[in-house]
Tab-separated table of C-alpha atoms in Angstrom:
chain	number	residue	atom	x	y	z
A	445	MET	CA	-3.735	-41.752	80.444
A	446	ASP	CA	-0.926	-44.132	81.328
A	447	GLU	CA	-0.921	-45.348	77.777
A	448	LEU	CA	-0.479	-41.807	76.526
A	449	LYS	CA	2.372	-41.290	78.956
A	450	ASN	CA	4.002	-44.485	77.708
A	451	ILE	CA	3.629	-43.395	74.105
A	452	TYR	CA	5.058	-39.994	74.976
A	453	ARG	CA	8.009	-41.578	76.809
A	454	GLN	CA	8.640	-43.856	73.839
A	455	TYR	CA	8.486	-41.230	71.107
A	456	LYS	CA	9.322	-38.008	72.953
A	457	LEU	CA	12.539	-37.673	70.926
A	458	ILE	CA	10.705	-37.396	67.667
A	459	ILE	CA	7.272	-35.968	68.559
A	460	TRP	CA	8.316	-32.325	68.726
A	461	PRO	CA	10.574	-32.365	65.673
A	462	VAL	CA	7.818	-34.089	63.666
A	463	LEU	CA	5.221	-31.557	64.795
A	464	SER	CA	7.439	-28.598	64.036
A	465	GLY	CA	8.451	-30.218	60.718
A	466	VAL	CA	4.808	-30.622	59.743
A	467	ALA	CA	4.029	-27.047	60.829
A	468	SER	CA	7.009	-25.795	58.828
A	469	ILE	CA	5.860	-27.671	55.743
A	470	ILE	CA	2.344	-26.289	56.165
A	471	ILE	CA	3.656	-22.729	56.539
A	472	LEU	CA	5.954	-23.228	53.559
A	473	ALA	CA	3.285	-24.777	51.357
A	474	LEU	CA	0.355	-22.575	52.308
A	475	VAL	CA	1.977	-19.244	53.060
A	476	ILE	CA	5.529	-18.711	51.845
A	477	ILE	CA	5.417	-20.367	48.430
A	478	PRO	CA	1.970	-19.021	47.343
A	479	GLN	CA	2.845	-15.554	48.587
A	480	PHE	CA	6.169	-15.664	46.777
A	481	MET	CA	4.494	-16.770	43.542
A	482	SER	CA	1.897	-14.031	43.791
A	483	TYR	CA	4.690	-11.557	44.589
A	484	LEU	CA	6.316	-12.386	41.254
A	485	GLN	CA	2.968	-12.159	39.483
A	486	VAL	CA	2.068	-8.817	41.041
A	487	LYS	CA	5.572	-7.522	40.252
A	488	ASP	CA	4.895	-8.234	36.551
A	489	GLU	CA	1.502	-6.592	36.840
A	490	ILE	CA	3.032	-3.498	38.452
A	491	ASN	CA	5.607	-3.282	35.652
A	492	LYS	CA	2.918	-3.616	32.975
A	493	THR	CA	0.746	-1.023	34.701
A	494	GLN	CA	3.668	1.382	34.983
A	495	ASN	CA	4.592	0.882	31.306
A	496	HIS	CA	0.985	1.419	30.256
A	497	SER	CA	0.848	4.504	32.442
A	498	SER	CA	4.011	5.987	30.899
A	499	ARG	CA	2.710	5.270	27.358
A	500	LEU	CA	-0.542	7.051	28.186
A	501	GLU	CA	1.313	9.975	29.728
A	502	ALA	CA	3.441	10.292	26.584
A	503	LYS	CA	0.254	10.177	24.497
A	504	ALA	CA	-1.387	12.809	26.724
A	505	SER	CA	1.580	15.171	26.363
A	506	GLU	CA	1.545	14.580	22.572
A	507	LEU	CA	-2.152	15.415	22.455
A	508	GLU	CA	-1.560	18.485	24.612
A	509	GLN	CA	0.812	19.846	21.968
A	510	PHE	CA	-1.536	18.864	19.129
A	511	ASP	CA	-2.487	21.897	17.076
A	512	GLU	CA	-6.265	21.679	17.082
A	513	SER	CA	-6.835	24.734	14.874
A	514	ALA	CA	-4.493	23.388	12.169
A	515	ALA	CA	-6.246	20.011	12.382
A	516	LYS	CA	-9.664	21.729	11.982
A	517	LYS	CA	-8.366	23.598	8.949
A	518	ASN	CA	-6.991	20.369	7.465
A	519	LEU	CA	-10.269	18.587	8.166
A	520	GLN	CA	-12.130	21.373	6.401
A	521	THR	CA	-9.875	20.888	3.373
A	522	ALA	CA	-10.333	17.113	3.442
A	523	PHE	CA	-14.116	17.446	3.699
A	524	THR	CA	-14.148	19.937	0.836
A	525	VAL	CA	-12.336	17.487	-1.415
A	526	LEU	CA	-14.276	14.427	-0.240
A	527	PRO	CA	-17.561	15.734	1.196
A	528	GLU	CA	-19.631	13.992	3.785
A	529	ASP	CA	-22.882	14.296	1.825
A	530	GLN	CA	-24.075	14.468	-1.704
A	531	ASP	CA	-23.707	18.190	-2.572
A	532	VAL	CA	-24.854	18.311	-6.183
A	533	PRO	CA	-25.052	22.117	-6.609
A	534	LYS	CA	-21.510	22.606	-5.313
A	535	SER	CA	-20.076	19.839	-7.525
A	536	LEU	CA	-21.975	21.214	-10.493
A	537	ALA	CA	-20.647	24.715	-9.805
A	538	ILE	CA	-17.074	23.368	-9.725
A	539	LEU	CA	-17.536	21.495	-13.009
A	540	GLN	CA	-19.130	24.534	-14.610
A	541	SER	CA	-16.196	26.702	-13.587
A	542	LEU	CA	-13.753	24.124	-15.017
A	543	VAL	CA	-15.705	24.014	-18.283
A	544	LYS	CA	-15.647	27.806	-18.410
A	545	ALA	CA	-11.913	27.897	-17.631
A	546	SER	CA	-11.301	25.459	-20.523
A	547	ALA	CA	-13.187	27.783	-22.884
A	548	LEU	CA	-15.765	25.086	-23.663
A	549	GLU	CA	-19.484	25.536	-24.045
A	550	LEU	CA	-21.622	23.639	-21.566
A	551	LYS	CA	-24.591	22.343	-23.500
A	552	ASN	CA	-26.306	20.047	-21.042
A	553	THR	CA	-26.045	18.611	-17.567
A	554	ASN	CA	-27.856	15.582	-16.183
A	555	PHE	CA	-27.832	14.329	-12.645
A	556	ILE	CA	-28.022	10.606	-11.931
A	557	SER	CA	-28.172	9.552	-8.332
A	558	THR	CA	-26.341	6.266	-8.468
A	559	SER	CA	-25.199	6.169	-4.822
A	560	LYS	CA	-23.159	3.148	-5.713
A	561	ASN	CA	-20.704	1.855	-3.221
A	562	SER	CA	-17.474	0.968	-4.907
A	563	GLY	CA	-15.200	-0.267	-2.190
A	564	GLY	CA	-17.249	1.444	0.504
A	565	LYS	CA	-17.308	4.836	-1.226
A	566	SER	CA	-20.526	6.535	-2.330
A	567	SER	CA	-20.891	8.567	-5.501
A	568	PHE	CA	-23.411	10.186	-7.782
A	569	GLN	CA	-23.089	10.871	-11.496
A	570	LEU	CA	-23.278	14.071	-13.485
A	571	ASN	CA	-23.483	13.761	-17.272
A	572	LEU	CA	-21.946	16.774	-18.964
A	573	THR	CA	-22.326	17.605	-22.597
A	574	VAL	CA	-19.755	20.138	-23.723
A	575	ALA	CA	-18.837	21.542	-27.074
A	576	GLY	CA	-15.545	22.845	-28.331
A	577	PRO	CA	-12.321	21.813	-30.034
A	578	ILE	CA	-10.822	18.503	-29.029
A	579	PRO	CA	-7.623	20.008	-27.516
A	580	LEU	CA	-9.800	22.093	-25.179
A	581	ILE	CA	-11.756	19.002	-24.193
A	582	ARG	CA	-8.416	17.377	-23.442
A	583	ASN	CA	-7.506	20.403	-21.269
A	584	PHE	CA	-10.806	20.085	-19.443
A	585	LEU	CA	-10.153	16.403	-18.701
A	586	LEU	CA	-6.673	17.258	-17.425
A	587	SER	CA	-8.096	20.021	-15.226
A	588	LEU	CA	-10.376	17.480	-13.493
A	589	LYS	CA	-7.251	16.001	-11.847
A	590	GLY	CA	-6.501	19.299	-10.131
A	591	ALA	CA	-10.127	19.977	-9.182
A	592	PRO	CA	-11.093	20.733	-5.563
A	593	GLN	CA	-13.252	17.592	-5.525
A	594	ILE	CA	-12.699	14.033	-6.611
A	595	PHE	CA	-14.113	13.484	-10.089
A	596	GLN	CA	-13.823	10.286	-12.051
A	597	VAL	CA	-14.542	10.164	-15.783
A	598	GLU	CA	-16.650	7.106	-16.555
A	599	SER	CA	-16.522	7.304	-20.341
A	600	ILE	CA	-16.150	9.803	-23.200
A	601	SER	CA	-18.305	10.026	-26.283
A	602	ILE	CA	-17.413	12.528	-29.010
A	603	LYS	CA	-19.234	13.600	-32.150
A	604	PHE	CA	-18.366	16.264	-34.627
A	605	GLU	CA	-20.909	19.000	-34.944
A	606	ASN	CA	-21.601	20.396	-38.394
A	607	MET	CA	-18.210	19.532	-39.887
A	608	GLY	CA	-16.465	22.313	-38.018
A	609	SER	CA	-13.415	21.912	-35.807
A	610	ALA	CA	-15.636	21.730	-32.728
A	611	VAL	CA	-16.980	18.500	-31.324
A	612	GLU	CA	-19.700	17.690	-28.887
A	613	ALA	CA	-18.547	15.482	-26.062
A	614	THR	CA	-20.734	13.668	-23.543
A	615	ILE	CA	-18.763	12.927	-20.390
A	616	PRO	CA	-20.374	11.097	-17.459
A	617	ILE	CA	-18.483	12.059	-14.321
A	618	SER	CA	-18.727	10.307	-10.952
A	619	VAL	CA	-18.496	12.564	-7.927
A	620	PHE	CA	-17.438	10.854	-4.707
A	621	TYR	CA	-18.566	11.537	-1.192
A	622	GLN	CA	-18.091	9.618	2.027
A	623	ASN	CA	-20.106	9.617	5.231
A	624	VAL	CA	-18.138	9.894	8.425
A	625	SER	CA	-18.467	6.700	10.412
A	626	LYS	CA	-18.673	6.983	14.176
A	627	THR	CA	-15.122	7.512	15.355
A	628	VAL	CA	-14.217	5.292	18.253
A	629	THR	CA	-10.963	6.360	19.837
A	630	ASN	CA	-8.898	3.807	21.666
A	631	SER	CA	-6.689	5.026	24.481
A	632	ASP	CA	-4.231	2.205	23.776
A	633	GLN	CA	-3.700	3.287	20.174
A	634	PRO	CA	-1.002	5.894	19.517
A	635	VAL	CA	-1.952	9.288	18.097
A	636	PRO	CA	-2.098	8.845	14.298
A	637	GLN	CA	0.690	10.735	12.579
A	638	LEU	CA	0.507	11.979	9.028
A	639	SER	CA	3.118	10.556	6.683
A	640	ASN	CA	5.192	12.820	4.418
A	641	ASP	CA	2.998	11.803	1.460
A	642	GLU	CA	-0.120	12.768	3.351
A	643	ILE	CA	1.361	16.116	4.393
A	644	GLU	CA	2.271	16.856	0.767
A	645	LEU	CA	-1.207	15.810	-0.369
A	646	LEU	CA	-2.771	18.045	2.263
A	647	ASP	CA	-0.602	20.944	1.165
A	648	LYS	CA	-1.621	20.417	-2.456
A	649	LEU	CA	-5.316	20.090	-1.562
A	650	SER	CA	-5.311	23.204	0.616
A	651	LYS	CA	-3.874	25.241	-2.273
A	652	ILE	CA	-6.605	23.917	-4.583
A	653	THR	CA	-9.419	24.500	-2.091
A	654	VAL	CA	-8.212	28.018	-1.244
A	655	GLY	CA	-8.790	28.848	-4.897
A	656	LEU	CA	-12.270	27.343	-4.638
A	657	GLU	CA	-13.132	29.389	-1.537
A	658	ALA	CA	-11.878	32.555	-3.198
A	659	SER	CA	-13.876	31.927	-6.353
A	660	SER	CA	-17.037	30.954	-4.449
A	661	SER	CA	-16.823	34.111	-2.363
A	662	ALA	CA	-16.305	36.125	-5.564
A	663	VAL	CA	-19.329	34.429	-7.112
A	664	SER	CA	-21.465	35.114	-4.033
A	665	ALA	CA	-20.293	38.753	-4.026
A	666	SER	CA	-21.346	39.213	-7.626
A	667	VAL	CA	-24.804	37.693	-7.098
A	668	PRO	CA	-27.327	40.462	-6.453
A	669	LEU	CA	-28.877	40.029	-3.015
A	670	GLY	CA	-31.891	42.270	-3.584
A	671	LYS	CA	-33.288	45.004	-1.335
A	672	SER	CA	-32.577	44.748	2.343
A	673	ASP	CA	-36.237	45.624	3.000
A	674	PRO	CA	-38.518	44.162	0.277
A	675	PHE	CA	-41.501	46.305	1.425
A	676	GLN	CA	-39.731	49.618	0.590
B	804	MET	CA	30.890	-47.030	89.421
B	805	ILE	CA	34.463	-46.722	90.452
B	806	LYS	CA	36.998	-45.065	88.189
B	807	ALA	CA	40.702	-45.586	88.735
B	808	PRO	CA	42.739	-42.420	88.344
B	809	ALA	CA	45.353	-42.102	85.570
B	810	LYS	CA	48.923	-43.039	86.728
B	811	GLN	CA	51.465	-40.196	86.968
B	812	PRO	CA	54.911	-41.872	86.674
B	813	ASN	CA	57.170	-38.908	87.738
B	814	LYS	CA	55.388	-38.015	90.946
B	815	GLU	CA	56.024	-39.582	94.255
B	816	SER	CA	53.413	-41.936	95.485
B	817	SER	CA	52.966	-40.155	98.812
B	818	HIS	CA	49.795	-38.353	97.546
B	819	ILE	CA	46.429	-39.960	98.059
B	820	THR	CA	45.141	-41.244	94.734
B	821	LYS	CA	41.920	-39.514	93.796
B	822	LEU	CA	39.096	-41.730	92.970
B	823	VAL	CA	36.080	-40.548	90.923
B	824	VAL	CA	33.154	-42.528	92.012
B	825	ASN	CA	29.920	-42.045	90.174
B	826	LEU	CA	27.252	-43.673	92.181
B	827	LEU	CA	24.462	-42.824	89.723
B	828	PRO	CA	23.024	-45.853	87.943
B	829	ASN	CA	23.642	-46.298	84.158
B	830	GLU	CA	20.007	-45.734	83.293
B	831	ILE	CA	20.014	-42.237	84.712
B	832	LEU	CA	23.203	-41.367	82.829
B	833	LEU	CA	21.602	-42.712	79.645
B	834	GLN	CA	18.494	-40.738	80.458
B	835	ARG	CA	20.547	-37.562	80.895
B	836	ARG	CA	22.252	-38.128	77.553
B	837	GLN	CA	18.891	-38.667	75.900
B	838	SER	CA	17.477	-35.555	77.576
B	839	SER	CA	20.319	-33.432	76.307
B	840	LYS	CA	19.802	-34.907	72.821
B	841	LEU	CA	16.090	-34.179	73.048
B	842	ALA	CA	16.747	-30.631	74.215
B	843	LEU	CA	19.097	-30.077	71.275
B	844	ILE	CA	16.603	-31.472	68.789
B	845	ASN	CA	13.837	-29.390	70.313
B	846	LYS	CA	15.993	-26.240	70.115
B	847	ILE	CA	16.711	-26.932	66.456
B	848	SER	CA	13.029	-27.582	65.729
B	849	VAL	CA	11.955	-24.415	67.483
B	850	ALA	CA	14.637	-22.421	65.685
B	851	ALA	CA	13.506	-23.798	62.300
B	852	LEU	CA	9.855	-23.102	63.071
B	853	VAL	CA	10.584	-19.597	64.322
B	854	SER	CA	12.666	-18.803	61.225
B	855	LEU	CA	9.908	-20.071	58.978
B	856	ILE	CA	7.379	-17.981	60.864
B	857	PHE	CA	9.743	-15.039	60.459
B	858	PHE	CA	10.065	-15.647	56.706
B	859	ALA	CA	6.326	-16.050	56.427
B	860	SER	CA	5.802	-12.721	58.211
B	861	ALA	CA	8.438	-11.064	56.034
B	862	THR	CA	6.746	-12.445	52.908
B	863	LEU	CA	3.362	-11.210	54.069
B	864	GLY	CA	4.856	-7.809	54.860
B	865	LEU	CA	6.445	-7.688	51.412
B	866	ARG	CA	3.137	-8.560	49.802
B	867	ILE	CA	1.333	-5.842	51.748
B	868	SER	CA	3.855	-3.220	50.629
B	869	GLN	CA	3.661	-4.576	47.092
B	870	ASN	CA	-0.128	-4.216	47.137
B	871	MET	CA	0.329	-0.588	48.083
B	872	SER	CA	2.706	-0.122	45.128
B	873	LEU	CA	0.178	-1.793	42.866
B	874	LYS	CA	-2.537	0.492	44.141
B	875	ASN	CA	-0.310	3.533	43.443
B	876	ALA	CA	0.475	2.265	39.956
B	877	GLU	CA	-3.236	1.711	39.270
B	878	GLN	CA	-4.058	5.199	40.512
B	879	ASN	CA	-1.411	6.668	38.202
B	880	LEU	CA	-2.818	4.642	35.320
B	881	ALA	CA	-6.358	5.850	36.029
B	882	TYR	CA	-5.082	9.447	36.130
B	883	ALA	CA	-3.237	8.995	32.827
B	884	LYS	CA	-6.350	7.445	31.218
B	885	GLU	CA	-8.445	10.347	32.442
B	886	LYS	CA	-5.934	12.815	31.024
B	887	VAL	CA	-5.961	11.073	27.633
B	888	SER	CA	-9.750	10.913	27.519
B	889	SER	CA	-9.909	14.665	28.209
B	890	PHE	CA	-8.192	15.068	24.810
B	891	GLN	CA	-10.681	12.781	23.080
B	892	ASP	CA	-11.828	15.493	20.663
B	893	LYS	CA	-8.297	16.182	19.502
B	894	GLU	CA	-7.610	12.490	19.057
B	895	ALA	CA	-10.855	12.035	17.119
B	896	ALA	CA	-9.877	14.928	14.822
B	897	ALA	CA	-6.491	13.299	14.164
B	898	VAL	CA	-8.074	9.901	13.487
B	899	VAL	CA	-10.748	11.302	11.139
B	900	LEU	CA	-8.170	13.380	9.239
B	901	LYS	CA	-5.896	10.376	8.767
B	902	GLN	CA	-8.800	8.201	7.550
B	903	ARG	CA	-10.063	10.893	5.211
B	904	LEU	CA	-6.668	11.512	3.658
B	905	SER	CA	-6.185	7.802	3.138
B	906	GLN	CA	-9.537	7.603	1.294
B	907	ILE	CA	-8.684	10.664	-0.802
B	908	LYS	CA	-5.265	9.190	-1.653
B	909	THR	CA	-6.908	5.922	-2.777
B	910	LEU	CA	-9.486	7.674	-4.936
B	911	MET	CA	-7.011	10.114	-6.454
B	912	GLY	CA	-4.519	7.351	-7.123
B	913	ALA	CA	-7.074	5.283	-9.006
B	914	ASP	CA	-5.824	4.779	-12.508
B	915	SER	CA	-7.973	6.701	-14.986
B	916	LYS	CA	-7.325	4.847	-18.214
B	917	ILE	CA	-10.116	6.748	-19.945
B	918	THR	CA	-8.545	10.158	-19.573
B	919	THR	CA	-5.041	8.800	-20.183
B	920	ILE	CA	-5.926	7.032	-23.423
B	921	PHE	CA	-7.996	9.928	-24.724
B	922	ASN	CA	-5.246	12.427	-24.008
B	923	LEU	CA	-2.655	10.165	-25.622
B	924	ILE	CA	-4.681	9.772	-28.812
B	925	VAL	CA	-5.351	13.500	-29.062
B	926	TYR	CA	-1.646	14.146	-28.549
B	927	LEU	CA	-0.548	11.648	-31.209
B	928	THR	CA	-3.181	12.630	-33.781
B	929	PRO	CA	-1.538	14.754	-36.521
B	930	VAL	CA	-2.968	18.213	-37.101
B	931	ASP	CA	-4.401	17.345	-40.498
B	932	VAL	CA	-6.360	14.363	-39.157
B	933	GLN	CA	-9.759	15.069	-37.661
B	934	ILE	CA	-11.445	12.924	-35.076
B	935	THR	CA	-15.072	12.948	-36.174
B	936	GLU	CA	-16.320	10.444	-33.664
B	937	ALA	CA	-14.803	8.792	-30.610
B	938	SER	CA	-15.942	6.846	-27.637
B	939	VAL	CA	-13.941	5.615	-24.703
B	940	ASP	CA	-15.522	3.001	-22.483
B	941	LYS	CA	-14.964	2.280	-18.810
B	942	ASN	CA	-11.997	0.003	-19.509
B	943	GLY	CA	-10.259	2.671	-21.605
B	944	SER	CA	-10.940	0.953	-24.948
B	945	MET	CA	-11.390	3.625	-27.599
B	946	ILE	CA	-13.155	3.429	-30.943
B	947	MET	CA	-12.689	6.462	-33.155
B	948	THR	CA	-13.523	7.569	-36.624
B	949	LEU	CA	-10.917	9.704	-38.314
B	950	THR	CA	-11.057	11.699	-41.493
B	951	THR	CA	-8.191	13.187	-43.466
B	952	SER	CA	-7.148	13.938	-46.970
B	953	SER	CA	-3.617	12.774	-46.241
B	954	LEU	CA	-2.959	9.037	-46.124
B	955	PRO	CA	0.620	9.467	-44.840
B	956	SER	CA	-0.850	11.272	-41.788
B	957	LEU	CA	-3.014	8.248	-41.064
B	958	GLU	CA	0.067	6.036	-41.446
B	959	THR	CA	1.962	8.293	-39.028
B	960	LEU	CA	-0.842	8.006	-36.504
B	961	ILE	CA	-1.013	4.216	-36.737
B	962	SER	CA	2.779	3.852	-36.490
B	963	SER	CA	2.848	6.217	-33.460
B	964	LEU	CA	0.141	4.172	-31.780
B	965	GLY	CA	2.155	1.019	-32.374
B	966	ASN	CA	5.445	2.495	-31.133
B	967	LYS	CA	6.132	1.697	-27.475
B	968	GLU	CA	8.098	4.850	-26.875
B	969	LYS	CA	5.598	7.128	-28.521
B	970	ASN	CA	2.548	5.536	-26.917
B	971	SER	CA	4.296	5.458	-23.477
B	972	ASP	CA	3.661	1.716	-23.431
B	973	LEU	CA	-0.028	2.361	-22.777
B	974	VAL	CA	-1.428	0.678	-25.874
B	975	SER	CA	-1.881	-3.046	-26.090
B	976	LYS	CA	-3.689	-3.403	-29.440
B	977	VAL	CA	-4.609	-1.197	-32.411
B	978	GLU	CA	-7.262	-2.604	-34.740
B	979	LEU	CA	-8.171	-1.113	-38.075
B	980	GLN	CA	-11.908	-1.676	-38.296
B	981	GLY	CA	-12.548	0.224	-41.459
B	982	LEU	CA	-10.843	2.318	-44.119
B	983	SER	CA	-12.543	4.008	-47.047
B	984	LEU	CA	-11.887	6.742	-49.572
B	985	GLY	CA	-14.831	8.964	-50.391
B	986	LYS	CA	-15.670	10.781	-53.594
B	987	ASP	CA	-14.433	13.952	-51.858
B	988	SER	CA	-10.933	12.317	-51.664
B	989	ILE	CA	-11.272	12.179	-47.914
B	990	TYR	CA	-10.057	9.075	-46.162
B	991	ARG	CA	-12.240	7.707	-43.418
B	992	MET	CA	-10.738	5.298	-40.936
B	993	VAL	CA	-12.197	3.492	-37.938
B	994	LEU	CA	-9.660	2.466	-35.318
B	995	LYS	CA	-10.067	0.495	-32.130
B	996	ILE	CA	-7.423	1.033	-29.464
B	997	THR	CA	-7.148	-1.315	-26.506
B	998	PRO	CA	-5.054	-0.144	-23.572
B	999	LYS	CA	-2.683	-2.278	-21.543
B	1000	ASN	CA	-3.926	-3.576	-18.185
């Protein structure tokens, strides 16, 4: 006890300052500095969160104004031109109408299910054999570009028939279709906007497909449906 | 300790000179000086410690309020995310439409050499030349058999095919694979046309 008193008497000038200095350093090192560093970190985090929030709010207001009915109509057009599934009868009907419009005679049609994937796209092949003058065959090939589906001519083979001006042409045509992959939307991605080219393309395609819908409804109207009650 | 007073020259010496006598020993005076030093140092130490404690409390208070701001910001973010996900169908429609149009654009933009070459040849072929046989392969190479009674027409066709302006710079090579004159005075020619890449 006396020893402690002696030590205290000897160092009393510096004991308290040392203790408070050590306590100050501990408070500084363990409380103030870490808290200040995390304050800066959290400040950044708050800014990022607020920016993210404002981007999402802008996206939400953009989506609110999005014309869903126009988008559905455009999707319908896009799926008419590039169908989801292999629709052979519809493609055949379109080709037949183009052949008829070109004043050619359709002699034969063959279906080949190739289902090849060229660059991720699926297609099947229809082999058409048409007869008529060469300029009309040329017109038919030109009309394929403006068709309401995507047709690609694979080759052309022409033979004269019976020394007349008409030829017989065998034209294998690939018809493309594309399955819809599962659409995963990402809230961080902006709403995709159509470019001017795409809007023009859509406009052009909708004009072509409107003609197709009109002609298909005309065809269905002219097809006899039979008696409403077959037992009468 | 006895202290002599300071001399005042202009005053009369009738006053009793004051003497300041400090009877306290030196050690106690030293002790008092040390005590006052110690007290000062202690005051400074306490002041420093108290200020640090104050700063620490202020920092903690700032952090607590900052955490509340963070919580608010996170709540706003969650609300915004919820709002965006309520429009998921619309967004999906926009994404699918964009993808579809891009695929259509790619397919439609694909260069169809077959149709182009065929149309070019038909366009350049003079009226009095008949194409009796023709085949165009996948690469756009065309082999055709022509018949005509007019040799100049065949020459016109070949020169048109070889002319950059007339063939729209689409033709790379024109090969004459056969030429014959029949008893019926009809020329028969086999041409192979190779398009440019």
